[in-house]
Amino acid sequence: MTRNARKKSRMKYKTLKGLQDILPSEIAVWHHIESKARDIFRNYGYKEIRLPILESTDVFIRSIGETSDIVEKEMYTFQDKGGRSVTLRPEGTASFVRAYVEHHLYNDPAPQKFYYMGPMFRYERPQAFRYRQFYQIGAEAMGVDDPKLDAEIIAMLSKILGSIGLAGLNFEVTSIGCKKCRPDYRTALKTFLGSKLDKFCGDCQRRYDANPLRILDCKVPACIESRKGSPPVLDYLCGECKDHFESLRGNLELLKVPHTVNPNLVRGLDYYTKTAFEVSSENLGSQSAVAAGGRYDSMVDEFGGPPTPGIGFAMGMERIIPLIKDSVSGAAGPDLFFCPLGAAAADKAFLLTEQLRTEGRWVEMNHEGTSVRSQMRKANRIGARNVIVIGEEELRNNKIVLKNMLSKEEISAALEAKELLNLISSRK
Ligand code: ATP
Ligand code: MG
């Protein structure tokens, strides 16, 4: 049996639908994004928070909303062995607010600023750029209602996306009002939709009474068509929300963050108030949103904390990676690769490998007694920068030849850690 055939016949398991492995050959771009984001979060005073992946189901139902697509259709909910209903988090903000209230983080000087990175789970129909486990990097700023903070977080998002190499993005902003002005808007929307409710899908017909705003987010083509011309929420803002939105726009202009106002922007989560925003790319087809967020000024209160405003965003790693992956180079190969011939040479190579690693170099050795030719081929495949063959003669004379795999230059040296360290450190 060939090696490949043997491997194939033993493969019993595959990743679940909509989930993917991230292989070492793909990881460089993930590290690139994460490290650029961390650098910028530091400049803006955002601190990392790590939250559980599993929460009580109620955490999401109460915040994201019973009639949202996420809660109605997309959650991975199950009973644990104690009979509690638990859910794999579909997004970060609800878990974050649960932690914010649980640990009284509102007692710290405002604004308190946080960021997180990690997997989210939604039982969606998998397609390009849409998965059932996907990764988000998100940020939350708490305790300040000043529209400057809204502008700052959008500016920070723009800086992060720019620094990781994304261009051609469209920043759309709007305001979706607050508890005070939403009832008026809801009434206007219901009046508009009521006369043609029969043209909407069954879900939307149910939403009409429970939560008519959700109809604006329905993806069914007939519903998209039928809701055209619905009253824009911006026309129904109360004085406070209007001023807040005007000020947000002024502050975005002050910081020179290009953006457009999209009065039809709706978010899939119920907890938003006032500012909502979305960033999209023309290069992603229909799954074009790379990041989205907004203000949520009632959630802390609803979770049992003191009334505290908040604003946040989340960006989707799997939507960003395809846009930049060709411009991020992968990890280089080892600094040095030993090709030992025989057991005594292997012992020597083994010891030197360990010593050079202790000195901070990436060193590998060959472990199978194969020919020099096949060992050199392996050195090439793993991208080794330098190679040393150790045979009987090299051991006897304590002398080797260090070969640079790029320039093909060869240098004689003593078979000794210090000298090798100097050589592999100084040569490119
Ligand atoms: P969409 O309209 O594409 O379903 P959404 O409004 O449900 O997005 P949010 O809840 O705002 O998405 O999540 C923020 C970001 O997370 C999105 O802009 C997107 O980049 C990413 N994202 C959301 N769902 C998925 C998914 N199933 N697979 C990959 N990325 C996702
Ligand atoms: Mg969605």
Coordinates of C-alpha atoms and ligand atoms in Angstrom, one line a residue:
M1 CA 0.0 0.0 0.0
T2 CA 1.3 3.5 -0.8
R3 CA 1.7 6.0 1.9
N4 CA -1.1 8.2 0.6
A5 CA -3.5 5.2 0.2
R6 CA -2.7 4.2 3.7
K7 CA -3.4 7.7 5.1
K8 CA -6.7 7.8 3.1
S9 CA -8.1 4.5 4.2
R10 CA -7.6 5.5 7.9
M11 CA -9.4 8.8 7.8
K12 CA -12.6 8.2 9.8
Y13 CA -13.5 11.7 10.9
K14 CA -14.0 15.1 9.3
T15 CA -14.7 18.6 10.7
L16 CA -18.4 19.3 11.2
K17 CA -20.2 21.2 8.5
G18 CA -19.4 24.9 8.7
L19 CA -16.4 24.4 10.9
Q20 CA -12.8 24.6 9.8
D21 CA -9.3 23.7 10.9
I22 CA -6.8 26.6 10.8
L23 CA -3.6 24.9 9.7
P24 CA -0.1 26.0 10.5
S25 CA 0.4 26.9 6.8
E26 CA -2.4 29.5 7.2
I27 CA -1.6 30.9 10.6
A28 CA 0.7 33.7 9.7
V29 CA -2.2 35.9 8.5
W30 CA -4.1 35.3 11.8
H31 CA -1.1 36.3 13.8
H32 CA -0.6 39.4 11.6
I33 CA -4.2 40.6 12.2
E34 CA -4.2 39.8 15.9
S35 CA -0.9 41.5 16.6
K36 CA -1.8 44.7 14.6
A37 CA -5.1 44.8 16.5
R38 CA -3.4 44.4 19.9
D39 CA -1.0 47.2 19.1
I40 CA -3.8 49.6 18.2
F41 CA -5.9 48.5 21.2
R42 CA -3.0 49.4 23.4
N43 CA -2.8 52.9 21.9
Y44 CA -6.4 53.5 22.6
G45 CA -6.3 52.0 26.2
Y46 CA -8.4 48.9 25.5
K47 CA -7.5 45.9 27.7
E48 CA -8.1 42.3 26.8
I49 CA -10.9 40.3 28.5
R50 CA -11.2 36.5 28.0
L51 CA -14.7 35.2 28.4
P52 CA -16.2 31.7 28.5
I53 CA -17.5 30.2 25.3
L54 CA -20.5 28.8 27.0
E55 CA -23.1 30.9 28.8
S56 CA -26.6 30.5 30.2
T57 CA -29.0 30.6 27.3
D58 CA -30.8 33.5 28.9
V59 CA -27.8 35.8 28.5
F60 CA -28.3 35.8 24.8
I61 CA -32.1 35.7 24.6
R62 CA -32.5 38.7 26.9
S63 CA -30.0 40.9 25.0
I64 CA -29.9 39.8 21.4
G65 CA -33.7 39.5 21.5
E66 CA -36.2 36.6 21.2
T67 CA -37.3 37.5 17.7
S68 CA -33.8 38.0 16.2
D69 CA -32.5 35.5 13.7
I70 CA -29.7 34.6 16.0
V71 CA -31.9 33.6 18.8
E72 CA -34.7 32.1 16.7
K73 CA -32.6 30.1 14.4
E74 CA -28.9 30.2 14.9
M75 CA -27.9 29.3 18.4
Y76 CA -26.2 26.1 19.5
T77 CA -28.3 25.5 22.6
F78 CA -28.3 22.3 24.6
Q79 CA -28.9 21.0 28.1
D80 CA -25.8 20.3 30.2
K81 CA -25.7 17.3 32.5
G82 CA -27.3 19.3 35.2
G83 CA -30.3 20.1 33.1
R84 CA -29.4 23.7 32.5
S85 CA -30.0 25.3 29.2
V86 CA -26.6 26.6 27.9
T87 CA -25.5 28.1 24.6
L88 CA -22.3 28.4 22.7
R89 CA -21.8 32.2 22.4
P90 CA -23.1 33.5 19.0
E91 CA -21.4 36.9 19.7
G92 CA -19.3 38.6 22.3
T93 CA -21.2 41.6 23.6
A94 CA -23.8 39.8 25.6
S95 CA -21.2 37.6 27.4
F96 CA -19.1 40.7 27.9
V97 CA -22.0 42.7 29.6
R98 CA -22.7 39.7 31.8
A99 CA -19.1 39.8 33.0
Y100 CA -19.1 43.6 33.3
V101 CA -22.0 43.4 35.6
E102 CA -20.9 40.3 37.5
H103 CA -17.5 41.8 38.3
H104 CA -18.7 45.3 39.0
L105 CA -16.4 46.6 36.3
Y106 CA -18.5 49.8 36.2
N107 CA -16.8 50.9 39.4
D108 CA -13.5 51.6 37.5
P109 CA -13.0 55.1 36.0
A110 CA -15.0 55.5 32.9
P111 CA -14.7 54.9 30.0
Q112 CA -13.7 51.3 30.7
K113 CA -12.4 49.8 27.5
F114 CA -12.1 46.2 26.6
Y115 CA -11.3 43.9 23.7
Y116 CA -11.6 40.2 23.1
M117 CA -10.7 37.7 20.4
G118 CA -12.2 34.3 19.9
P119 CA -14.6 31.9 18.3
M120 CA -18.4 32.5 18.0
F121 CA -21.0 29.9 17.0
R122 CA -24.0 30.3 14.8
Y123 CA -26.0 27.5 13.2
E124 CA -26.2 29.2 9.8
R125 CA -26.2 27.8 6.3
P126 CA -22.5 27.5 5.5
Q127 CA -21.3 29.3 2.4
A128 CA -18.3 31.3 1.3
F129 CA -17.3 33.6 4.2
R130 CA -20.1 32.3 6.4
Y131 CA -19.3 29.6 8.9
R132 CA -20.8 28.0 11.9
Q133 CA -17.7 28.6 14.0
F134 CA -16.1 31.9 13.1
Y135 CA -13.7 34.2 14.9
Q136 CA -14.3 37.7 15.9
I137 CA -12.1 40.5 17.3
G138 CA -14.3 42.8 19.3
A139 CA -14.1 45.9 21.4
E140 CA -16.4 47.5 24.0
A141 CA -16.2 51.0 25.6
M142 CA -18.4 51.5 28.7
G143 CA -19.6 54.3 30.9
V144 CA -19.6 57.3 28.6
D145 CA -22.4 58.5 26.4
D146 CA -20.3 61.3 24.7
P147 CA -20.5 60.9 20.8
K148 CA -16.7 61.5 20.8
L149 CA -16.4 57.9 22.1
D150 CA -18.5 56.6 19.3
A151 CA -16.3 58.5 16.8
E152 CA -13.2 57.3 18.6
I153 CA -14.2 53.6 18.4
I154 CA -15.1 53.9 14.7
A155 CA -11.7 55.7 14.1
M156 CA -9.9 52.9 16.0
L157 CA -11.7 50.3 13.9
S158 CA -10.7 52.1 10.7
K159 CA -7.1 52.3 12.0
I160 CA -7.0 48.5 12.8
L161 CA -8.5 47.5 9.4
G162 CA -6.1 49.9 7.6
S163 CA -3.0 48.7 9.5
I164 CA -3.7 45.1 8.6
G165 CA -3.8 46.1 5.0
L166 CA -7.4 46.4 4.1
A167 CA -8.4 49.0 1.5
G168 CA -11.5 50.0 -0.3
L169 CA -13.8 49.7 2.7
N170 CA -17.1 51.4 3.1
F171 CA -18.0 52.8 6.6
E172 CA -21.7 53.2 7.0
V173 CA -23.2 54.9 10.0
T174 CA -26.7 55.6 11.2
S175 CA -28.7 56.1 14.4
I176 CA -31.5 53.8 15.3
G177 CA -32.9 55.9 18.1
C178 CA -33.5 55.1 21.8
K179 CA -36.3 53.8 24.0
K180 CA -37.9 57.3 23.9
C181 CA -38.2 57.7 20.1
R182 CA -38.5 54.1 19.0
P183 CA -42.2 53.7 19.9
D184 CA -43.0 56.5 17.4
Y185 CA -40.9 54.9 14.7
R186 CA -42.4 51.5 15.4
T187 CA -45.9 52.9 14.9
A188 CA -44.9 54.5 11.6
L189 CA -43.3 51.4 10.4
K190 CA -46.3 49.2 11.3
T191 CA -48.6 51.6 9.5
F192 CA -46.4 51.3 6.4
L193 CA -46.1 47.5 6.6
G194 CA -49.6 46.8 7.7
S195 CA -51.3 47.4 4.4
K196 CA -49.2 44.8 2.6
L197 CA -48.4 42.3 5.3
D198 CA -49.5 39.4 3.1
K199 CA -46.5 40.0 0.8
F200 CA -44.1 39.1 3.6
C201 CA -42.8 35.7 4.7
G202 CA -44.3 33.9 7.6
D203 CA -41.5 34.9 9.9
C204 CA -42.1 38.6 9.1
Q205 CA -45.8 38.2 9.7
R206 CA -45.0 36.9 13.1
R207 CA -42.5 39.7 13.7
Y208 CA -45.1 42.4 12.8
D209 CA -46.6 42.3 16.3
A210 CA -43.6 41.0 18.2
N211 CA -40.9 43.2 16.8
P212 CA -41.6 44.9 13.5
L213 CA -38.1 46.4 13.3
R214 CA -36.8 42.9 12.6
I215 CA -38.7 42.9 9.3
L216 CA -36.1 45.4 8.1
D217 CA -33.4 42.8 8.5
C218 CA -35.1 39.9 6.8
K219 CA -33.1 38.4 4.0
V220 CA -36.0 36.9 2.0
P221 CA -36.1 38.6 -1.4
A222 CA -39.9 39.2 -1.4
C223 CA -39.6 40.9 2.0
I224 CA -36.6 43.0 0.8
E225 CA -38.8 44.1 -2.2
S226 CA -41.9 44.7 -0.2
R227 CA -40.3 46.9 2.5
K228 CA -38.9 49.3 0.0
G229 CA -39.9 52.8 0.7
S230 CA -40.5 52.2 4.4
P231 CA -40.0 55.3 6.6
P232 CA -36.4 56.0 7.5
V233 CA -35.6 55.7 11.2
L234 CA -33.5 58.9 11.0
D235 CA -36.7 60.9 10.5
Y236 CA -38.1 59.7 13.8
L237 CA -35.2 60.4 16.1
C238 CA -35.9 62.4 19.3
G239 CA -34.0 65.6 19.9
E240 CA -31.4 63.8 22.1
C241 CA -30.7 61.1 19.5
K242 CA -30.6 63.6 16.7
D243 CA -28.0 65.8 18.5
H244 CA -26.0 62.7 19.4
F245 CA -25.9 61.6 15.7
E246 CA -25.0 65.1 14.4
S247 CA -22.2 65.3 16.9
L248 CA -21.0 61.8 16.0
R249 CA -20.8 62.9 12.4
G250 CA -19.0 66.1 13.3
N251 CA -16.4 64.2 15.3
L252 CA -15.9 61.7 12.5
E253 CA -15.2 64.6 10.2
L254 CA -12.8 66.1 12.7
L255 CA -10.9 62.8 12.8
K256 CA -11.1 62.5 9.0
V257 CA -12.8 59.1 9.1
P258 CA -14.5 58.7 5.7
H259 CA -18.1 57.4 6.1
T260 CA -21.5 57.5 4.6
V261 CA -24.9 57.7 6.3
N262 CA -27.0 54.8 5.5
P263 CA -30.5 55.4 6.9
N264 CA -31.5 51.8 6.0
L265 CA -28.8 50.1 8.0
V266 CA -30.3 47.7 10.4
R267 CA -28.6 45.4 12.8
G268 CA -29.5 41.8 13.6
L269 CA -29.4 42.3 17.3
D270 CA -32.1 44.0 19.4
Y271 CA -29.9 45.7 22.0
Y272 CA -28.6 48.6 19.9
T273 CA -29.6 52.2 20.6
K274 CA -28.5 55.4 18.9
T275 CA -25.3 54.8 16.9
A276 CA -25.1 51.8 14.6
F277 CA -22.4 51.1 12.0
E278 CA -21.2 48.6 9.5
V279 CA -18.0 48.2 7.5
S280 CA -18.2 46.4 4.2
S281 CA -15.9 45.4 1.4
E282 CA -16.8 45.3 -2.3
N283 CA -14.6 42.2 -2.7
L284 CA -16.6 39.8 -0.7
G285 CA -19.8 39.3 -2.8
S286 CA -23.0 39.0 -0.8
Q287 CA -21.3 38.3 2.6
S288 CA -19.8 41.8 2.4
A289 CA -19.8 42.9 6.1
V290 CA -16.3 42.7 7.7
A291 CA -17.2 44.5 10.9
A292 CA -20.2 45.9 12.6
G293 CA -21.2 47.5 15.9
G294 CA -23.2 50.1 17.7
R295 CA -24.2 51.7 21.0
Y296 CA -26.2 49.8 23.6
D297 CA -27.2 52.1 26.4
S298 CA -29.8 49.9 28.1
M299 CA -28.1 46.5 28.3
V300 CA -26.1 46.9 31.5
D301 CA -29.3 48.1 33.3
E302 CA -31.3 45.2 31.9
F303 CA -28.6 42.8 33.1
G304 CA -29.0 44.1 36.7
G305 CA -26.1 46.7 36.7
P306 CA -26.4 50.4 37.2
P307 CA -27.7 52.2 34.1
T308 CA -24.5 52.5 32.0
P309 CA -24.0 53.3 28.4
G310 CA -21.8 51.2 26.1
I311 CA -20.6 50.9 22.6
G312 CA -18.8 48.2 20.7
F313 CA -18.0 46.5 17.5
A314 CA -16.9 43.1 16.2
M315 CA -14.9 42.2 13.1
G316 CA -15.1 38.8 11.4
M317 CA -11.7 37.2 10.9
E318 CA -12.8 34.9 8.1
R319 CA -14.1 37.9 6.1
I320 CA -10.8 39.8 6.5
I321 CA -8.4 37.0 5.8
P322 CA -9.3 36.4 2.2
L323 CA -8.8 40.1 1.5
I324 CA -5.2 40.2 2.7
K325 CA -3.8 36.7 2.8
D326 CA -1.8 37.0 -0.4
S327 CA 0.1 40.0 0.9
V328 CA 1.1 38.4 4.2
S329 CA 4.2 36.2 4.0
G330 CA 4.2 33.0 5.9
A331 CA 6.7 32.0 8.6
A332 CA 10.3 31.5 7.4
G333 CA 12.0 28.2 7.8
P334 CA 14.6 27.2 10.5
D335 CA 17.9 29.0 10.9
L336 CA 19.8 25.8 10.6
F337 CA 19.1 22.1 9.6
F338 CA 21.5 19.3 10.6
C339 CA 21.9 16.3 8.3
P340 CA 23.7 13.7 10.5
L341 CA 25.1 10.5 9.0
G342 CA 25.2 7.7 11.5
A343 CA 24.4 7.4 15.2
A344 CA 27.4 9.3 16.6
A345 CA 26.7 12.2 14.3
A346 CA 23.1 12.2 15.3
D347 CA 24.0 12.4 19.0
K348 CA 26.3 15.4 18.2
A349 CA 23.6 17.1 16.1
F350 CA 21.0 16.4 18.8
L351 CA 23.2 18.2 21.5
L352 CA 24.0 21.1 19.2
T353 CA 20.4 21.5 18.2
E354 CA 19.4 21.8 21.9
Q355 CA 22.3 24.2 22.7
L356 CA 21.4 26.5 19.7
R357 CA 17.7 26.5 20.6
T358 CA 18.6 27.6 24.1
E359 CA 20.4 30.5 22.5
G360 CA 17.2 31.5 20.8
R361 CA 17.7 30.1 17.3
W362 CA 15.3 27.8 15.4
V363 CA 17.2 24.6 14.7
E364 CA 16.0 21.3 13.3
M365 CA 17.8 18.0 12.6
N366 CA 17.0 15.0 10.5
H367 CA 15.9 11.9 12.4
E368 CA 15.9 9.2 9.8
G369 CA 19.0 7.5 8.5
T370 CA 18.5 8.6 4.9
S371 CA 21.0 9.7 2.2
V372 CA 22.6 13.2 2.1
R373 CA 20.6 13.9 -1.0
S374 CA 17.2 13.2 0.5
Q375 CA 18.1 15.1 3.7
M376 CA 19.1 18.1 1.6
R377 CA 15.7 17.8 -0.2
K378 CA 14.0 17.9 3.1
A379 CA 16.0 20.9 4.2
N380 CA 14.8 22.7 1.1
R381 CA 11.2 21.7 1.7
I382 CA 11.1 23.1 5.2
G383 CA 12.8 26.3 4.0
A384 CA 16.0 25.9 6.1
R385 CA 18.3 28.9 5.7
N386 CA 21.5 26.9 6.5
V387 CA 22.4 23.3 6.4
I388 CA 25.3 21.3 8.0
V389 CA 26.1 17.7 7.0
I390 CA 27.8 15.8 9.8
G391 CA 29.6 12.6 8.8
E392 CA 32.4 10.5 10.3
E393 CA 35.1 12.9 8.9
E394 CA 33.4 16.0 10.3
L395 CA 33.2 14.3 13.7
R396 CA 36.9 13.3 13.6
N397 CA 38.2 16.7 12.6
N398 CA 35.6 18.7 14.5
K399 CA 35.1 20.7 11.3
I400 CA 32.0 21.2 9.1
V401 CA 30.9 23.2 6.1
L402 CA 27.9 25.4 6.6
K403 CA 25.9 25.8 3.5
N404 CA 23.6 28.8 3.0
M405 CA 20.6 27.5 1.0
L406 CA 19.8 30.8 -0.6
S407 CA 23.2 32.2 -1.7
K408 CA 24.7 28.7 -2.0
E409 CA 27.7 30.1 -0.2
E410 CA 29.8 27.6 1.9
I411 CA 31.8 28.4 5.0
S412 CA 34.1 26.1 7.0
A413 CA 33.7 26.2 10.7
A414 CA 34.4 24.3 13.9
L415 CA 31.7 21.9 15.0
E416 CA 31.0 23.8 18.1
A417 CA 27.8 25.7 19.3
K418 CA 29.4 29.1 19.9
E419 CA 30.9 29.4 16.4
L420 CA 27.8 28.0 14.7
L421 CA 25.7 30.5 16.7
N422 CA 27.7 33.4 15.4
L423 CA 27.6 32.2 11.8
I424 CA 23.8 31.6 11.7
S425 CA 23.1 34.8 13.5
S426 CA 25.2 37.0 11.3
R427 CA 24.2 35.5 7.9
K428 CA 20.9 36.2 6.3
Ligands
ATP1 P1 -24.3 39.1 8.4 O1 -25.3 40.2 8.0 O2 -23.2 38.9 7.4 O3 -25.0 37.8 8.8 P2 -24.2 39.9 11.1 O4 -24.9 41.2 11.1 O5 -25.0 38.7 11.5 O6 -23.6 39.7 9.7 P3 -22.6 40.6 13.4 O7 -23.4 39.9 14.4 O8 -22.7 42.0 13.3 O9 -22.9 40.0 11.9 O10 -21.1 40.1 13.5 C1 -20.0 41.0 13.2 C2 -19.2 40.4 12.1 O11 -18.9 39.1 12.3 C3 -19.8 40.5 10.8 O12 -19.7 41.7 10.2 C4 -19.0 39.4 10.0 O13 -17.8 39.9 9.6 C5 -18.7 38.4 11.1 N1 -19.7 37.3 11.0 C6 -21.0 37.2 11.4 N2 -21.5 36.0 11.2 C7 -20.5 35.3 10.6 C8 -20.5 33.9 10.1 N3 -21.5 33.1 10.2 N4 -19.3 33.5 9.5 C9 -18.2 34.4 9.4 N5 -18.3 35.6 9.9 C10 -19.4 36.1 10.4
MG2 MG -25.9 37.1 10.6

